[in-house]
């Protein structure tokens, strides 16, 4: 059967199981848009800015584990996605980006709306393609989806010139891909599994340090099983939150710059660290030379480049985290069966419990009738929802409080830009998640600064009735930057005060969403409940204490135990 | 330490910039780089000489392997290898100097590939050291121009 390039694209998206995708039209993709009505199973969400489209695809991917897809035009449409592509790349999120391109004969001539998007995105995609031969289009799409979701996932971009969208060829969608330069290694090595099991049995102070790889590989159950069966405390990175139940006695909390006292001290005193799908980011390790100096380091990661990149690892293991943890659980069971056993780490658990009890996450409560504390807003959300919702965050203090004061219990319930720290990410990501799960409660914990970066997507949320709840922790500042200025730059609050801000309630209403404002602690829960029960997109503008800081804090470049506490 | 990497790549547009972009983006060094087709259709070979400590070289190799268009990476420094580089060198050679230049060409077993009224172009193949030695010797006559291929290398048959 002969199909046009545009038809091949849409037909192939269907074959890949895409049910919804996010995009914005333009001259270089009109041919594709012309065909969309003929593919009723592919729901297209029209955004208001291409950055929104890519973040939505990303949020959809994080919430579902499936590939998120976005479609944009050439030139400015394509460049508007770059921030979102880099966001997905840093956090290893599977998305496929389709960009229109000027017709092949015009490429290289500075044609209208021409930009070398393949060149621009080379360092922030897992791979990218410029399709120049219609007969290779189907194969390229197949490869793109395969690359995006296999190995260490990531964004893959396909640049499709307009003339190819119009050309025809016989369509057949390949069943398999084979790329001689791409062959991720999944299977754990039996000897290494044994070795790690033995180390774990012998260890007196073991800690599991879980990263985003635990969630993307689906290893949460296995990690939880290991920790609970053998009594191993667990900490996680921002990207790993949700991979282990936040109410479990083995849970230490997040580690790193704004990590808990217990997590940072456990890591610093551990004699064995199982780093699972984590990458020793500088926000996690603090001063490298003083990071976990007493520990034998075991690092399991699907990506060989993550291993031995920042930290010297004693047992490097390239494998899929889920497969490895599965094998490790089996091996541990065998060791116990053999009668050698894994002695309980009683003393260590007492010690970690003591750290947890001595310095839990806390904040100075608001004075009576005083301003609402931002942390209490996140706590209220946790309480009202009983943890049963998807949280997206913006970036800054709001993000850290959302990470600290909500008990994540399940994977894929926190959508946050960890690696790139992209302000404006949370709201569109929440829309993407809502599109995947129309019945779930999806909440964007926002800052008054960040929310203005993709606020235009309110129109999208209203248009498709995706009833995302935006809860703004409105401190009137670019709070995280202000915090650094306060602590390290002589309180020189240069350009961080957002004193001219829109009336967010009216803004919501102007878009056809619902707006709420809370200024008194006594109204907080009731208003949140009302908003959560409102069947349309809502903004809840919570006016909070403007100069509240995120603690604990490890100043950049300091060791993990040099924490500023409340 | 200096390492020579032999990299088989898919011969398609952009592959060179993927590799060179990886080096520049991650702050790795490229000392020399050479690309040419192989006998196999659609496959090219790149030879890159680079410097870095063990950890950096390990990262470079892993990062290269991670590129989808890279088929194979071999660190030739880890095995016995033959390494050669070719250079064209144009040197001023007025009447009085010419004889001595030709003597050096003889000693180095290189050859003159082009002659002008007052200059000679010499072609030399050898290790980096040999090329450097020739440059040093020719300097006093006045080197006008050089062009080098960068190192190419291969694993020796007898290891
Ligand atoms: C796109 C982008 N620009 C700049 C920054 C730097 N930055 C990090 S946090 C922050 C402040 C965010 O302000 P707000 O959204 O109000 O959050 P708050 O910290 O006040 O909770 C800024 C400017 C960033 N992370 N992303
Ligand atoms: Mg703010």
Coordinates of C-alpha atoms in Angstrom, one line a residue, chain A:
Chain A
X1 CA 0.0 0.0 0.0
X2 CA 1.4 3.4 -1.0
X3 CA 1.2 6.1 1.7
X4 CA 2.5 9.7 1.9
X5 CA 5.2 10.5 4.4
X6 CA 2.6 12.3 6.5
X7 CA 0.4 9.2 6.5
X8 CA 3.4 6.9 7.2
X9 CA 4.3 9.0 10.3
X10 CA 0.8 8.9 11.7
X11 CA 0.2 5.3 10.9
X12 CA 3.5 4.4 12.6
X13 CA 2.6 6.4 15.7
X14 CA -0.5 4.2 15.9
X15 CA 1.6 1.1 15.6
X16 CA 3.8 2.2 18.4
X17 CA 0.8 2.4 20.7
X18 CA 0.6 6.2 20.8
X19 CA -2.8 7.3 22.0
X20 CA -2.2 11.0 22.6
X21 CA 0.4 13.4 21.4
X22 CA 1.1 17.1 21.9
X23 CA 1.8 19.6 19.2
X24 CA 1.5 22.9 17.4
X25 CA 1.2 23.4 13.7
X26 CA 3.1 25.5 11.1
X27 CA 4.0 25.6 7.4
X28 CA 6.4 22.7 7.6
X29 CA 4.0 20.3 9.2
X30 CA 0.7 21.3 7.5
X31 CA 0.7 18.1 5.5
X32 CA 0.8 16.0 8.7
X33 CA -1.9 18.1 10.3
X34 CA -4.0 17.7 7.2
X35 CA -4.0 13.9 7.8
X36 CA -4.6 13.9 11.6
X37 CA -8.5 13.8 11.2
X38 CA -8.0 10.5 9.4
X39 CA -6.4 8.9 12.4
X40 CA -9.2 9.2 15.1
X41 CA -7.3 6.9 17.5
X42 CA -4.5 9.4 17.8
X43 CA -5.7 12.2 20.0
X44 CA -3.8 15.5 19.3
X45 CA -3.5 18.1 22.1
X46 CA -3.0 21.6 20.7
X47 CA -0.7 23.5 23.0
X48 CA -0.1 27.3 23.3
X49 CA 3.7 27.2 23.1
X50 CA 6.0 24.4 21.8
X51 CA 7.8 24.3 25.1
X52 CA 4.5 23.2 26.6
X53 CA 4.2 20.4 24.1
X54 CA 7.6 18.9 24.9
X55 CA 7.1 19.1 28.6
X56 CA 3.6 17.5 28.2
X57 CA 5.1 14.7 26.3
X58 CA 7.7 14.3 29.0
X59 CA 5.1 14.4 31.8
X60 CA 3.1 11.8 30.0
X61 CA 6.2 9.6 29.7
X62 CA 7.2 10.0 33.3
X63 CA 3.7 9.2 34.6
X64 CA 3.0 6.3 32.3
X65 CA 6.5 4.8 31.5
X66 CA 5.5 5.0 27.8
X67 CA 7.1 7.1 25.1
X68 CA 5.7 10.7 25.0
X69 CA 5.4 12.3 21.5
X70 CA 5.4 15.9 20.4
X71 CA 5.0 17.4 16.9
X72 CA 6.1 20.9 16.0
X73 CA 7.0 22.9 12.9
X74 CA 10.4 23.9 11.6
X75 CA 12.5 26.8 12.7
X76 CA 11.0 28.6 15.8
X77 CA 8.7 25.6 16.5
X78 CA 11.7 23.4 16.7
X79 CA 13.9 25.7 18.7
X80 CA 11.1 26.3 21.2
X81 CA 11.3 22.6 22.1
X82 CA 15.0 22.7 22.9
X83 CA 14.7 23.4 26.6
X84 CA 12.2 20.6 27.0
X85 CA 14.4 18.2 25.1
X86 CA 17.4 19.0 27.3
X87 CA 15.1 18.6 30.3
X88 CA 14.1 15.1 29.2
X89 CA 17.7 14.2 28.2
X90 CA 19.1 15.1 31.7
X91 CA 16.4 13.0 33.4
X92 CA 16.5 10.1 30.8
X93 CA 12.9 10.4 29.8
X94 CA 11.7 8.6 26.6
X95 CA 10.2 11.1 24.2
X96 CA 10.1 11.3 20.5
X97 CA 10.0 14.8 18.9
X98 CA 8.9 15.2 15.3
X99 CA 9.9 18.5 13.8
X100 CA 8.9 19.7 10.3
X101 CA 11.8 20.9 8.1
X102 CA 11.9 23.0 5.0
X103 CA 11.8 21.0 1.7
X104 CA 14.9 19.0 1.0
X105 CA 16.1 21.2 -2.0
X106 CA 16.0 24.3 0.2
X107 CA 18.0 22.8 3.1
X108 CA 21.2 24.8 3.7
X109 CA 19.9 27.9 1.9
X110 CA 18.7 29.8 4.9
X111 CA 15.1 29.2 3.7
X112 CA 12.2 30.7 5.6
X113 CA 11.9 29.0 9.0
X114 CA 14.9 26.8 8.4
X115 CA 17.1 25.9 11.3
X116 CA 19.5 23.0 11.7
X117 CA 17.6 21.4 14.6
X118 CA 19.5 18.2 14.2
X119 CA 22.7 20.1 14.8
X120 CA 21.2 22.1 17.6
X121 CA 19.9 19.1 19.5
X122 CA 22.8 16.7 18.9
X123 CA 24.2 17.2 22.4
X124 CA 20.8 17.0 24.2
X125 CA 19.2 14.0 22.4
X126 CA 20.0 10.3 22.8
X127 CA 20.0 10.3 19.0
X128 CA 18.5 12.3 16.2
X129 CA 17.6 11.9 12.5
X130 CA 17.2 14.1 9.4
X131 CA 15.1 11.9 7.1
X132 CA 16.1 12.4 3.4
X133 CA 14.7 9.3 1.8
X134 CA 11.0 8.5 2.1
X135 CA 11.7 4.8 1.9
X136 CA 13.7 5.1 5.2
X137 CA 11.0 6.9 7.1
X138 CA 9.2 3.9 8.6
X139 CA 12.5 2.4 9.7
X140 CA 13.6 5.7 11.2
X141 CA 10.4 6.0 13.3
X142 CA 10.8 2.4 14.5
X143 CA 14.4 3.0 15.5
X144 CA 13.4 6.3 17.2
X145 CA 10.9 4.6 19.5
X146 CA 13.2 1.7 20.2
X147 CA 16.1 4.0 21.1
X148 CA 13.9 6.3 23.2
X149 CA 12.7 3.5 25.5
X150 CA 15.5 1.0 25.5
X151 CA 18.8 1.0 27.4
X152 CA 19.0 4.3 29.2
X153 CA 15.9 6.1 27.9
X154 CA 16.1 9.5 26.4
X155 CA 14.7 11.9 23.8
X156 CA 15.0 11.1 20.1
X157 CA 14.3 13.7 17.4
X158 CA 13.1 13.1 13.9
X159 CA 13.4 16.1 11.5
X160 CA 11.1 15.5 8.5
X161 CA 11.3 17.8 5.5
X162 CA 8.0 19.0 4.0
X163 CA 8.6 17.4 0.6
X164 CA 9.0 14.0 2.2
X165 CA 5.7 14.4 4.0
X166 CA 4.1 14.7 0.5
X167 CA 6.1 12.0 -1.3
X168 CA 4.7 8.5 -1.5
X169 CA 6.1 5.0 -1.0
X170 CA 5.0 1.5 -0.2
X171 CA 4.5 1.3 3.5
X172 CA 5.6 -1.5 5.7
X173 CA 6.4 -1.1 9.3
X174 CA 9.5 -3.1 10.4
X175 CA 8.9 -5.5 13.2
X176 CA 12.4 -5.4 14.5
X177 CA 15.3 -3.0 14.6
X178 CA 18.9 -3.9 14.4
X179 CA 21.6 -1.2 14.8
X180 CA 25.1 -2.5 14.9
X181 CA 26.2 0.5 17.0
X182 CA 23.6 0.1 19.6
X183 CA 23.3 -2.8 21.9
X184 CA 22.5 -2.1 25.5
X185 CA 23.6 -4.7 28.0
X186 CA 20.8 -5.8 30.3
X187 CA 21.7 -9.1 31.9
X188 CA 23.4 -9.1 35.2
X189 CA 26.6 -11.1 35.5
X190 CA 26.1 -14.1 37.9
X191 CA 29.4 -13.7 39.6
X192 CA 28.8 -10.0 40.3
X193 CA 25.4 -10.8 41.8
X194 CA 27.0 -13.3 44.1
X195 CA 29.7 -10.8 45.0
X196 CA 27.2 -8.1 45.9
X197 CA 25.1 -10.5 47.9
X198 CA 28.2 -11.5 49.9
X199 CA 29.2 -7.9 50.5
X200 CA 25.7 -7.2 51.7
X201 CA 25.7 -10.1 54.1
X202 CA 29.0 -9.0 55.5
X203 CA 28.3 -5.3 55.7
X204 CA 27.6 -3.7 59.0
X205 CA 26.4 -0.3 57.7
X206 CA 24.8 -0.8 54.3
X207 CA 22.7 1.8 52.5
X208 CA 20.8 1.7 49.3
X209 CA 21.1 4.9 47.3
X210 CA 18.4 4.8 44.7
X211 CA 18.1 7.0 41.7
X212 CA 15.7 7.6 38.8
X213 CA 17.0 4.4 37.1
X214 CA 15.1 2.4 39.7
X215 CA 11.8 4.0 38.5
X216 CA 12.6 3.9 34.8
X217 CA 13.6 0.2 34.9
X218 CA 10.7 -0.8 37.1
X219 CA 13.0 -2.0 39.9
X220 CA 11.0 -0.4 42.8
X221 CA 9.4 -3.7 44.0
X222 CA 12.8 -5.5 44.0
X223 CA 14.5 -2.6 45.8
X224 CA 11.7 -2.5 48.4
X225 CA 11.8 -6.3 48.9
X226 CA 15.6 -6.3 49.4
X227 CA 15.5 -3.4 51.9
X228 CA 12.5 -4.8 53.9
X229 CA 13.7 -8.4 53.9
X230 CA 17.3 -7.8 55.1
X231 CA 16.8 -4.5 56.9
X232 CA 18.7 -2.1 54.6
X233 CA 18.0 1.6 54.9
X234 CA 17.1 3.4 51.7
X235 CA 17.7 6.9 50.6
X236 CA 16.9 8.2 47.1
X237 CA 17.7 11.1 44.9
X238 CA 15.1 13.6 43.8
X239 CA 14.6 11.5 40.7
X240 CA 14.3 8.4 42.8
X241 CA 11.5 9.6 45.1
X242 CA 8.5 7.2 45.0
X243 CA 10.7 4.2 44.3
X244 CA 10.4 3.3 48.0
X245 CA 7.5 3.9 50.4
X246 CA 8.1 7.1 52.3
X247 CA 6.3 5.7 55.4
X248 CA 8.5 2.6 55.7
X249 CA 10.9 2.3 58.7
X250 CA 13.8 1.7 56.3
X251 CA 13.2 5.0 54.6
X252 CA 15.8 7.7 55.3
X253 CA 14.5 10.4 53.1
X254 CA 16.1 12.2 50.2
X255 CA 19.9 12.8 50.3
X256 CA 22.1 15.6 49.1
X257 CA 22.0 19.4 49.2
X258 CA 18.5 19.5 50.7
X259 CA 18.5 15.9 51.9
X260 CA 17.7 14.8 55.4
X261 CA 20.1 14.6 58.3
X262 CA 19.6 10.8 58.5
X263 CA 20.2 10.2 54.8
X264 CA 23.3 12.4 54.6
X265 CA 24.8 10.9 57.8
X266 CA 23.9 7.3 56.8
X267 CA 25.7 7.8 53.4
X268 CA 28.7 9.3 55.1
X269 CA 29.0 6.5 57.6
X270 CA 28.0 3.6 55.4
X271 CA 30.5 0.8 54.9
X272 CA 28.5 -0.5 51.8
X273 CA 26.6 1.6 49.3
X274 CA 24.4 0.0 46.7
X275 CA 24.0 2.8 44.2
X276 CA 21.1 1.7 42.0
X277 CA 20.3 3.7 38.8
X278 CA 21.8 6.9 40.2
X279 CA 24.6 9.0 38.8
X280 CA 26.4 10.8 41.7
X281 CA 25.3 14.2 40.7
X282 CA 27.0 17.1 42.4
X283 CA 23.7 18.1 44.1
X284 CA 23.8 14.6 45.7
X285 CA 27.4 14.1 46.6
X286 CA 28.4 17.5 47.9
X287 CA 32.2 17.8 48.1
X288 CA 33.4 14.7 46.2
X289 CA 36.6 14.1 48.1
X290 CA 34.6 13.6 51.3
X291 CA 31.7 11.7 49.9
X292 CA 31.1 8.3 51.5
X293 CA 34.8 7.8 52.2
X294 CA 34.2 4.7 54.4
X295 CA 32.1 2.7 51.9
X296 CA 32.6 0.0 49.5
X297 CA 30.8 1.3 46.5
X298 CA 28.6 -0.9 44.3
X299 CA 27.1 0.9 41.3
X300 CA 24.5 -0.7 39.1
X301 CA 23.6 1.2 36.0
X302 CA 22.4 0.5 32.5
X303 CA 24.7 3.2 31.2
X304 CA 28.4 2.4 31.3
X305 CA 29.3 6.1 31.1
X306 CA 27.6 6.8 34.4
X307 CA 29.9 4.4 36.2
X308 CA 33.3 5.8 37.3
X309 CA 32.4 9.2 36.0
X310 CA 32.3 11.2 39.2
X311 CA 33.1 8.7 41.9
X312 CA 35.4 5.8 42.1
X313 CA 33.4 2.6 42.3
X314 CA 34.7 -0.7 43.7
X315 CA 32.1 -2.9 42.1
X316 CA 31.0 -1.5 38.7
X317 CA 28.0 -3.3 37.3
X318 CA 26.5 -2.6 33.9
X319 CA 23.0 -4.1 33.9
X320 CA 19.3 -3.3 33.9
X321 CA 18.5 -2.3 37.5
X322 CA 15.4 -4.4 37.7
X323 CA 17.0 -7.5 36.4
X324 CA 20.0 -7.1 38.7
X325 CA 17.9 -6.5 41.8
X326 CA 15.7 -9.5 40.9
X327 CA 18.8 -11.6 40.7
X328 CA 20.2 -10.2 43.9
X329 CA 17.0 -11.0 45.8
X330 CA 17.2 -14.6 44.5
X331 CA 20.9 -14.8 45.4
X332 CA 20.2 -13.5 48.9
X333 CA 17.5 -16.0 49.4
X334 CA 19.8 -18.8 48.3
X335 CA 22.5 -17.6 50.8
X336 CA 20.0 -17.7 53.6
X337 CA 18.8 -21.1 52.4
X338 CA 22.4 -22.3 52.5
X339 CA 22.3 -21.4 56.2
X340 CA 25.0 -18.8 56.0
X341 CA 22.4 -16.1 56.4
X342 CA 22.6 -12.3 56.4
X343 CA 22.9 -11.2 60.0
X344 CA 20.6 -8.3 60.9
X345 CA 22.2 -4.9 61.0
X346 CA 20.6 -4.1 64.4
X347 CA 23.1 -1.6 65.7
X348 CA 23.1 0.3 62.4
X349 CA 19.3 0.4 62.3
X350 CA 19.3 1.8 65.8
X351 CA 21.7 4.4 64.7
X352 CA 19.8 5.5 61.6
X353 CA 16.6 5.5 63.6
X354 CA 18.2 7.8 66.1
X355 CA 19.4 10.2 63.4
X356 CA 15.8 10.2 62.0
X357 CA 14.3 10.9 65.4
X358 CA 16.8 13.5 66.3
X359 CA 16.6 15.6 63.2
X360 CA 13.5 15.0 61.2
X361 CA 12.5 17.4 58.5
X362 CA 11.0 20.4 60.2
X363 CA 10.3 24.1 60.0
X364 CA 9.4 26.8 62.4
X365 CA 5.6 26.8 62.5
X366 CA 3.8 30.0 61.7
X367 CA 3.1 32.3 64.5
X368 CA -0.6 32.5 65.4
X369 CA -2.3 34.5 62.7
X370 CA 1.1 34.8 61.0
X371 CA 1.8 34.0 57.4
X372 CA 1.3 30.5 56.0
X373 CA 4.5 28.4 55.9
X374 CA 5.0 26.9 52.4
X375 CA 6.0 23.6 53.9
X376 CA 2.6 23.3 55.6
X377 CA 0.9 23.7 52.2
X378 CA 2.7 20.6 50.9
X379 CA 1.9 18.7 54.1
X380 CA -1.8 19.7 53.7
X381 CA -1.8 18.4 50.1
X382 CA -0.4 15.1 51.4
X383 CA -2.9 14.9 54.2
X384 CA -5.9 15.7 52.0
X385 CA -5.0 13.4 49.2
X386 CA -3.6 10.7 51.5
X387 CA -0.8 10.6 49.0
X388 CA -3.1 9.4 46.2
X389 CA -2.2 11.8 43.4
X390 CA 0.5 12.7 41.0
X391 CA 2.6 15.7 42.0
X392 CA 4.4 17.8 39.5
X393 CA 6.7 20.6 40.6
X394 CA 8.2 23.7 39.2
X395 CA 11.8 24.6 40.2
X396 CA 13.2 26.3 43.2
X397 CA 12.1 26.2 46.8
X398 CA 8.7 24.9 45.9
X399 CA 10.3 21.9 44.3
X400 CA 12.4 21.1 47.3
X401 CA 9.5 21.5 49.7
X402 CA 7.4 19.3 47.4
X403 CA 10.2 16.7 47.6
X404 CA 10.6 16.9 51.4
X405 CA 7.1 17.2 52.8
X406 CA 5.1 14.8 50.7
X407 CA 5.4 11.1 51.4
X408 CA 5.8 9.5 48.0
X409 CA 4.8 5.9 48.1
X410 CA 4.7 4.8 44.5
X411 CA 6.9 5.2 41.5
X412 CA 5.9 7.7 38.8
X413 CA 4.0 9.9 41.2
X414 CA 6.5 12.7 41.2
X415 CA 7.2 14.6 38.0
X416 CA 10.1 17.1 38.5
X417 CA 12.9 18.4 36.4
X418 CA 15.9 17.1 38.4
X419 CA 18.9 17.3 36.1
X420 CA 18.2 20.5 34.2
X421 CA 16.1 22.3 36.8
X422 CA 13.7 23.8 34.3
X423 CA 11.4 26.5 35.6
X424 CA 8.1 26.1 33.7
X425 CA 8.3 22.4 33.6
X426 CA 5.8 21.4 36.2
X427 CA 2.5 22.7 34.8
X428 CA 2.8 21.3 31.3
X429 CA 4.2 18.1 32.7
X430 CA 1.1 17.9 34.9
X431 CA -1.1 18.4 31.8
X432 CA 0.7 15.5 30.1
X433 CA 0.1 13.3 33.1
X434 CA -3.5 14.3 33.3
X435 CA -4.0 13.5 29.6
X436 CA -2.7 10.0 30.4
X437 CA -4.8 9.6 33.5
X438 CA -8.0 11.7 33.2
X439 CA -9.4 10.4 36.4
X440 CA -6.4 11.0 38.7
X441 CA -5.8 14.0 40.8
X442 CA -2.8 15.8 39.3
X443 CA -1.3 18.7 41.2
X444 CA 1.5 21.1 40.2
X445 CA 3.3 22.5 43.2
X446 CA 4.4 25.8 41.8
X447 CA 6.4 28.9 42.5
X448 CA 5.1 32.3 41.6
X449 CA 8.1 32.8 39.3
X450 CA 8.2 29.4 37.6
X451 CA 4.4 29.3 36.9
X452 CA 4.7 32.3 34.7
X453 CA 7.0 30.5 32.3
X454 CA 4.4 28.2 30.8
X455 CA 1.2 29.8 32.2
X456 CA -0.2 30.0 28.7
X457 CA -0.9 26.3 28.8
X458 CA -3.9 27.2 31.0
X459 CA -5.7 27.6 27.7
X460 CA -4.7 24.0 26.8
X461 CA -5.9 22.6 30.1
X462 CA -9.2 24.4 29.8
X463 CA -9.7 23.5 26.2
X464 CA -9.3 19.7 26.8
X465 CA -10.7 19.9 30.3
X466 CA -7.6 18.5 31.9
X467 CA -8.4 19.6 35.4
X468 CA -4.8 20.0 36.7
X469 CA -4.6 21.8 40.1
X470 CA -1.9 24.4 40.3
X471 CA -0.9 25.3 43.9
X472 CA 1.3 28.3 43.9
X473 CA 3.6 28.7 47.0
X474 CA 3.5 32.5 46.4
X475 CA 6.4 34.0 48.2
X476 CA 6.8 37.0 45.9
X477 CA 10.4 36.0 45.2
X478 CA 12.5 33.9 43.0
X479 CA 12.8 32.2 46.3
X480 CA 15.6 29.8 45.8
X481 CA 17.9 32.4 44.3
X482 CA 16.9 34.8 47.0
X483 CA 17.9 32.1 49.6
X484 CA 21.3 31.9 48.1
X485 CA 21.6 35.7 48.0
X486 CA 20.6 35.7 51.7
X487 CA 23.0 33.0 52.8
X488 CA 26.0 33.6 50.5
X489 CA 25.6 37.0 48.8
X490 CA 25.2 39.5 51.6
X491 CA 21.4 39.6 51.3
X492 CA 21.7 41.4 48.0
X493 CA 18.3 40.6 46.6
X494 CA 19.2 41.8 43.2
X495 CA 16.4 41.0 40.7
X496 CA 14.8 38.3 42.7
X497 CA 11.8 40.2 44.0
X498 CA 8.7 39.6 41.9
X499 CA 6.7 42.5 43.3
X500 CA 4.9 43.0 40.0
X501 CA 2.9 39.9 39.5
X502 CA -0.5 39.1 38.0
X503 CA -3.5 38.5 40.1
X504 CA -3.4 34.7 39.7
X505 CA -7.1 34.3 40.6
X506 CA -8.2 36.7 37.9
X507 CA -5.7 35.2 35.5
X508 CA -7.2 31.7 36.1
X509 CA -10.6 33.1 35.5
X510 CA -9.6 34.9 32.4
X511 CA -8.5 31.6 30.9
X512 CA -11.8 30.0 32.0
X513 CA -10.2 28.1 34.9
X514 CA -11.1 28.5 38.5
X515 CA -9.0 30.7 40.9
X516 CA -8.7 30.6 44.6
X517 CA -6.6 32.6 47.0
X518 CA -5.5 31.6 50.5
X519 CA -3.9 34.0 52.9
X520 CA -4.9 32.5 56.3
X521 CA -3.7 29.2 57.6
X522 CA -7.2 28.4 58.9
X523 CA -8.6 28.5 55.3
X524 CA -5.9 26.4 53.7
X525 CA -7.3 22.9 53.9
X526 CA -10.8 23.9 53.1
X527 CA -9.7 25.8 50.0
X528 CA -7.4 23.1 48.8
X529 CA -10.3 20.5 49.2
X530 CA -12.6 22.7 47.3
X531 CA -10.2 23.2 44.5
X532 CA -9.4 19.5 44.3
X533 CA -13.1 18.8 44.1
X534 CA -13.6 21.3 41.3
X535 CA -13.9 19.5 38.0
X536 CA -11.8 22.0 36.0
X537 CA -8.3 23.4 36.0
X538 CA -7.7 25.5 39.1
X539 CA -5.1 27.8 40.5
X540 CA -4.8 28.0 44.2
X541 CA -2.7 31.0 45.0
X542 CA -1.3 30.5 48.5
X543 CA 0.3 33.6 49.9
X544 CA 3.2 32.3 52.0
X545 CA 5.9 33.6 54.2
X546 CA 8.2 35.4 51.7
X547 CA 11.5 34.7 53.4
X548 CA 11.2 31.1 54.4
X549 CA 14.2 29.0 53.5
X550 CA 14.7 25.4 52.5
X551 CA 16.6 23.4 55.2
X552 CA 18.5 21.4 55.8
X553 CA 21.1 22.8 53.4
X554 CA 24.5 21.7 52.4
X555 CA 26.2 24.7 50.9
X556 CA 27.5 24.0 47.4
X557 CA 31.0 22.4 47.6
X558 CA 30.7 21.4 51.2
X559 CA 30.6 17.8 52.5
X560 CA 27.3 16.2 53.1
X561 CA 27.5 16.3 56.9
X562 CA 28.2 20.1 56.9
X563 CA 24.5 20.8 57.0
X564 CA 22.7 24.0 57.9
X565 CA 19.8 22.8 60.0
X566 CA 16.6 24.7 61.0

